[in-house]
PDB file of C-alpha atoms in Angstrom:
ATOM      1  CA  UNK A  12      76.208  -4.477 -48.184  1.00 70.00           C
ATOM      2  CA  UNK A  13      73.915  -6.829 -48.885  1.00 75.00           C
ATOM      3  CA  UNK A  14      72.852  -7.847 -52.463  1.00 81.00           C
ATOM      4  CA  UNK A  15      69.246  -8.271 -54.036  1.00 76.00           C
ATOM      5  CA  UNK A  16      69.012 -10.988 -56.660  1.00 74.00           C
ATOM      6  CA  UNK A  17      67.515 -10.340 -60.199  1.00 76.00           C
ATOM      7  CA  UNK A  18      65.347 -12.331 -61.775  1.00 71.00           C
ATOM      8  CA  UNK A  19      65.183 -12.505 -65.481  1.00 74.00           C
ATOM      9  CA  UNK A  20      61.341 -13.571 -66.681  1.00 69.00           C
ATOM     10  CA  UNK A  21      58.410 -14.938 -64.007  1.00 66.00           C
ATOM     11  CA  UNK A  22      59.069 -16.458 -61.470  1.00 66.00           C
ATOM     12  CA  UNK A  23      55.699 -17.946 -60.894  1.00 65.00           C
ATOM     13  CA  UNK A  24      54.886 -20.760 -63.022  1.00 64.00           C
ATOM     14  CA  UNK A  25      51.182 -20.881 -64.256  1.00 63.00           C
ATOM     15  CA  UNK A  26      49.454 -24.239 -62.988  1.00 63.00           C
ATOM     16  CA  UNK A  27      46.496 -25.600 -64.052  1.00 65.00           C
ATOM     17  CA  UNK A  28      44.298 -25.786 -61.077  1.00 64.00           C
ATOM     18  CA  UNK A  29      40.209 -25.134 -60.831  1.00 61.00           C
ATOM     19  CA  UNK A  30      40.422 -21.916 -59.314  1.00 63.00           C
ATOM     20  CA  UNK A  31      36.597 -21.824 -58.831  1.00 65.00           C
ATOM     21  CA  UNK A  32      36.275 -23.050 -55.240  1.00 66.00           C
ATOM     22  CA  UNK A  33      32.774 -24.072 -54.483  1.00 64.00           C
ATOM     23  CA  UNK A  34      31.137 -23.408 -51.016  1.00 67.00           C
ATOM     24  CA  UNK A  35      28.548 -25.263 -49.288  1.00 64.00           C
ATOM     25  CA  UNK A  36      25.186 -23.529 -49.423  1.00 67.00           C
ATOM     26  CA  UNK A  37      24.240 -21.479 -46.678  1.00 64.00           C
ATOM     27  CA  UNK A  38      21.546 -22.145 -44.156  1.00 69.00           C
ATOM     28  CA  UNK A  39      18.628 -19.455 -43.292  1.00 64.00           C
ATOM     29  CA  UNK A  40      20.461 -18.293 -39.929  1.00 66.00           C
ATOM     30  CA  UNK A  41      23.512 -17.058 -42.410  1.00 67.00           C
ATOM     31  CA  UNK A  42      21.063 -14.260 -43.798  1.00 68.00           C
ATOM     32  CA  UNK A  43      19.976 -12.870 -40.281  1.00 74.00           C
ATOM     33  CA  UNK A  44      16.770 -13.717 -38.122  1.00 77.00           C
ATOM     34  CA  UNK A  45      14.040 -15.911 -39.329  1.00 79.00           C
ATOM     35  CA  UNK A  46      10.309 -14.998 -39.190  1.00 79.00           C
ATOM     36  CA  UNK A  47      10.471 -16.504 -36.267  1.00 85.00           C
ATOM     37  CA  UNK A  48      12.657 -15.233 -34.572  1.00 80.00           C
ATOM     38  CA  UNK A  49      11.450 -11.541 -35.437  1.00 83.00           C
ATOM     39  CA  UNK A  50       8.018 -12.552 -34.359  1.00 85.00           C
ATOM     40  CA  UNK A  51       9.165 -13.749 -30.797  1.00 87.00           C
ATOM     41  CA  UNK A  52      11.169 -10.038 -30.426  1.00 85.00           C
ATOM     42  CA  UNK A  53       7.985  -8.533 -31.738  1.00 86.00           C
ATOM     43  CA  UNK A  54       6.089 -10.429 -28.653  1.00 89.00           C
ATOM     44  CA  UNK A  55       8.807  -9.503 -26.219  1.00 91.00           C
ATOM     45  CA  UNK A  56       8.349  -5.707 -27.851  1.00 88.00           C
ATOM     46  CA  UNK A  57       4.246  -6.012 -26.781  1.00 88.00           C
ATOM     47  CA  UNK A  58       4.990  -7.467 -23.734  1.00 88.00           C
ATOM     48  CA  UNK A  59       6.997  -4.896 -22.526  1.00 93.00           C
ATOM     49  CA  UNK A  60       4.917  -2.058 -23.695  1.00 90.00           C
ATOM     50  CA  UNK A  61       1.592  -3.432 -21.725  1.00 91.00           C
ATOM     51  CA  UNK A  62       3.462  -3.727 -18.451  1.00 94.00           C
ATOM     52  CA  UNK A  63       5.081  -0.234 -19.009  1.00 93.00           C
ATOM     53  CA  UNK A  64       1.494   0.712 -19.905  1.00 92.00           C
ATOM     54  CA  UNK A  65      -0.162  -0.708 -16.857  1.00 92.00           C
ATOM     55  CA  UNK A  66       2.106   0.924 -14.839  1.00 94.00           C
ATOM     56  CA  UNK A  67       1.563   4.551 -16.011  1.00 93.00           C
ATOM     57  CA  UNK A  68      -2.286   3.975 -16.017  1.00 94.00           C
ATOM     58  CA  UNK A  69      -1.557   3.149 -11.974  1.00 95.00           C
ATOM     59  CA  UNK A  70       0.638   5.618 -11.234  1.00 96.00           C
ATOM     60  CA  UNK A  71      -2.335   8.120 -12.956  1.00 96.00           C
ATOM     61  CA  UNK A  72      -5.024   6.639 -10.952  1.00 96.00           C
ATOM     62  CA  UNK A  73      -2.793   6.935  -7.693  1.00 97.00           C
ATOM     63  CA  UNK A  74      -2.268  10.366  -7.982  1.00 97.00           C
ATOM     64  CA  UNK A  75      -6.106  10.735  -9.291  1.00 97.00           C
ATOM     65  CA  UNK A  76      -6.780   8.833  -6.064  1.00 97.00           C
ATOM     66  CA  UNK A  77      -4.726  10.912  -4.417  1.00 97.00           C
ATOM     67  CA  UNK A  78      -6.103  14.245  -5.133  1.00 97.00           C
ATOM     68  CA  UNK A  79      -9.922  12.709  -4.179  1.00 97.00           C
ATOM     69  CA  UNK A  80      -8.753  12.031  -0.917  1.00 97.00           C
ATOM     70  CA  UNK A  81      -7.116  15.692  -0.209  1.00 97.00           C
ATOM     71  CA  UNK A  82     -10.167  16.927  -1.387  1.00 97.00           C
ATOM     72  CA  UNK A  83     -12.028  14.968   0.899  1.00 97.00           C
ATOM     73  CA  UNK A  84     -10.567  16.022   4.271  1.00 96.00           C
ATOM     74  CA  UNK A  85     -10.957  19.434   3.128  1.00 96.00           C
ATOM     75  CA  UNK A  86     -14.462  18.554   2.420  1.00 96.00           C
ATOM     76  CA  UNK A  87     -14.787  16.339   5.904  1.00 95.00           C
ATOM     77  CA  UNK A  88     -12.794  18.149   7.764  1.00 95.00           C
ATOM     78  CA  UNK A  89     -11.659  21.734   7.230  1.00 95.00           C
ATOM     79  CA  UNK A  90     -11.758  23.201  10.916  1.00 93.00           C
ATOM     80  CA  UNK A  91     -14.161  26.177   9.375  1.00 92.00           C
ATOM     81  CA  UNK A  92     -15.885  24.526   6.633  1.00 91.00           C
ATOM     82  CA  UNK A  93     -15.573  20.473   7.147  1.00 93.00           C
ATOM     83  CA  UNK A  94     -19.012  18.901   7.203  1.00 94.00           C
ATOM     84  CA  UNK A  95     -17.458  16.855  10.518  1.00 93.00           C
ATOM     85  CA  UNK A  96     -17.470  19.620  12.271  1.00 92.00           C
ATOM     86  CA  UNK A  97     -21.228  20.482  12.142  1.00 91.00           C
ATOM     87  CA  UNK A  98     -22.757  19.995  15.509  1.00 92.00           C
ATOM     88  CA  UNK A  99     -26.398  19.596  16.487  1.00 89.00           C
ATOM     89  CA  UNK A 100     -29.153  20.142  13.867  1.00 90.00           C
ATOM     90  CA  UNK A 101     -26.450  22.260  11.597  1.00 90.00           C
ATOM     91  CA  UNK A 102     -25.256  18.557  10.623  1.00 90.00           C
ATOM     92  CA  UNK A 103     -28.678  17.003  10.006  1.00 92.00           C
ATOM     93  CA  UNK A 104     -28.851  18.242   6.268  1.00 92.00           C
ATOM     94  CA  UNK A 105     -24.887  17.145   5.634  1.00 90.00           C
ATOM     95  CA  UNK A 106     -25.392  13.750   3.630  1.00 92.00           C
ATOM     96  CA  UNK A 107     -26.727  15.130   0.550  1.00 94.00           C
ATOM     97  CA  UNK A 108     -23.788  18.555  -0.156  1.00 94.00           C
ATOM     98  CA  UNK A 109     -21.601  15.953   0.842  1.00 95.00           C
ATOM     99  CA  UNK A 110     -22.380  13.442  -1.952  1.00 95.00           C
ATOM    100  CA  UNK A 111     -23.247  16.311  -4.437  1.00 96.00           C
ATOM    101  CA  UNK A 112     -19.738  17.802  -3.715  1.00 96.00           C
ATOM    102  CA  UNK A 113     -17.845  14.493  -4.027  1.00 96.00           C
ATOM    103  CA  UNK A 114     -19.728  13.418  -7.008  1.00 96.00           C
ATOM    104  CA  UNK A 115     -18.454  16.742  -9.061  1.00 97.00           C
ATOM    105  CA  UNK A 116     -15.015  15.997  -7.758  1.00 97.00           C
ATOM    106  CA  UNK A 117     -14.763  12.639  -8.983  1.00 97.00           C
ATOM    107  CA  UNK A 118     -16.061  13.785 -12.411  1.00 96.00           C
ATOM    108  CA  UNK A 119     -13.452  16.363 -12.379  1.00 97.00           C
ATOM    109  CA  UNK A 120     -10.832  14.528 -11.525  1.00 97.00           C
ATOM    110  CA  UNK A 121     -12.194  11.665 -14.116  1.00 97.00           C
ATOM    111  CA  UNK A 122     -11.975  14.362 -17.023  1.00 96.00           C
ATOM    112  CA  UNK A 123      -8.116  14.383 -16.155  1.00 95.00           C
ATOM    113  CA  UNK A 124      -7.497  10.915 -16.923  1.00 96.00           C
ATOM    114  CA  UNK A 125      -6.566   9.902 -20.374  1.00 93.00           C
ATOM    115  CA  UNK A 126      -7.662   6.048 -21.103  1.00 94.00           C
ATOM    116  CA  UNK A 127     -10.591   4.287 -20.533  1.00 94.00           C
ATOM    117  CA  UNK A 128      -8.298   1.784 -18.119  1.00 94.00           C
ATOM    118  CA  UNK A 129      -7.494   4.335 -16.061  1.00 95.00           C
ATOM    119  CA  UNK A 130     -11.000   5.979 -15.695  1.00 96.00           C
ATOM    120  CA  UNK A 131     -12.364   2.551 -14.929  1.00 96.00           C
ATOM    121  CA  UNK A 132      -9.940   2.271 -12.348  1.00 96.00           C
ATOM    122  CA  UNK A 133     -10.451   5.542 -10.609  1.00 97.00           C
ATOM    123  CA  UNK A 134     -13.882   5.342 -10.686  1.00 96.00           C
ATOM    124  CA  UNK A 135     -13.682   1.759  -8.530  1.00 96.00           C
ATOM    125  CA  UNK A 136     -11.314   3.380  -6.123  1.00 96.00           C
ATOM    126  CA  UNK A 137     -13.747   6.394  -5.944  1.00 97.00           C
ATOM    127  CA  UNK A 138     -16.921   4.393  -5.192  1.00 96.00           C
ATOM    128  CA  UNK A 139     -15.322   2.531  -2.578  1.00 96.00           C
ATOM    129  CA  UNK A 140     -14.240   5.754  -1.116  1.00 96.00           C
ATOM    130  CA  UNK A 141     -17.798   7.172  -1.672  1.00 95.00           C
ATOM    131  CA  UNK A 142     -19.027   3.875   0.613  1.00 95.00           C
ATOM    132  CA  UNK A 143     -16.633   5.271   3.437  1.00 95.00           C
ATOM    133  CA  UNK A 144     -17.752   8.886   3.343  1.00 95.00           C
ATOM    134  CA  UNK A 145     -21.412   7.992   3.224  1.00 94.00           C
ATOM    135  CA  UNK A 146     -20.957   5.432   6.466  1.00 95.00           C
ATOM    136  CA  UNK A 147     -19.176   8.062   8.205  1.00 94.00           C
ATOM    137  CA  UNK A 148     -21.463  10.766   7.213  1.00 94.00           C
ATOM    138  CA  UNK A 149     -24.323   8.976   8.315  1.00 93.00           C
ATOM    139  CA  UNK A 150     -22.804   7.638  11.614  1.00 94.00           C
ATOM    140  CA  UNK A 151     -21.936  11.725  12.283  1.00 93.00           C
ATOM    141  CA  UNK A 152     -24.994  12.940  11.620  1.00 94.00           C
ATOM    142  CA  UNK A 153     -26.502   9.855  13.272  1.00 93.00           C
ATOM    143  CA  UNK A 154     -24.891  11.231  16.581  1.00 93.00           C
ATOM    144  CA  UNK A 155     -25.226  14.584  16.096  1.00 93.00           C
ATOM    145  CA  UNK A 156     -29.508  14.115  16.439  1.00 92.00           C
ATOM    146  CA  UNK A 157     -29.056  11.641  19.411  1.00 92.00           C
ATOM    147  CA  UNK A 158     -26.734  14.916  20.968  1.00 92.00           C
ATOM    148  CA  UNK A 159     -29.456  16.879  19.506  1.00 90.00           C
ATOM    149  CA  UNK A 160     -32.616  14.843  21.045  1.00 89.00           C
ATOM    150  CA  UNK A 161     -30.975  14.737  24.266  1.00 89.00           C
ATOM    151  CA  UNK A 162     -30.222  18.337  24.816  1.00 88.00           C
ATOM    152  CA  UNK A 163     -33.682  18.884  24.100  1.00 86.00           C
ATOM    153  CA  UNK A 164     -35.570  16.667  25.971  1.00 77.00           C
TER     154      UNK A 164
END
């Protein structure tokens, strides 16, 4: 079996050495991000959050969008109701319930939007879809008094 050796006193002998050991001093990047650097990640940060931003205000106005134009082939052209379907001199007084009714729609559906982006927006796609409905609204009605004039002369 093997043996273990005893010591008698230390076996370490004390030295006289500097035991302080002195570093070299530590540059700003040791402590973490610089001002700098915290200010580009804060720009990043923004940058993100406007496109994320834009992108919910134009999903909102699509589906704003979206609702005006089911609500204007039901107005147009509902097979009972739709002001399309007015022949002869039922269609000659159209224009005007036509605009009233789309103009209370579009403020209705406005009311539903939450920023002043997105209102903006809407309210651009909704005149430009007013321009359609009032060409095509006059070109019907337009035809229906020709019809009209014909039949009775």
């Amino acid at each position: 079996m093997p043996k273990v050796p005893q010591l008698s006193g230390p076996s370490v002998a004390a030295a006289n050495r500097n035991t302080i050991q002195i570093r070299p001093a530590a540059d700003a990047s040791s402590f973490g991000p610089s001002a700098e650097d915290i200010g580009k990640i804060a720009k990043i940060g923004g940058d993100i959050y406007q496109q994320e931003k834009r992108k919910s205000d134009q999903i909102r106005v699509m589906d704003a969008d979206r609702q005006l134009a089911a609500f204007e082939n039901q107005l147009l052209y509902n097979p009972e109701s739709g002001y399309m379907n007015r022949k002869g001199s039922d269609a000659f007084d159209s224009i005007q319930p036509v605009d009233d009714a789309y103009s209370q729609k579009i403020s209705e559906i406005e009311g539903s939007l939450s920023t002043d982006e997105q209102k903006a927006a809407f309210r651009n796609t909704a005149g430009n879809r007013r321009v359609d409905i009032n060409r095509s609204m006059s070109r019907h009605v337009s035809e229906q008094r020709n019809i009209y004039d014909t039949n009775q002369t």
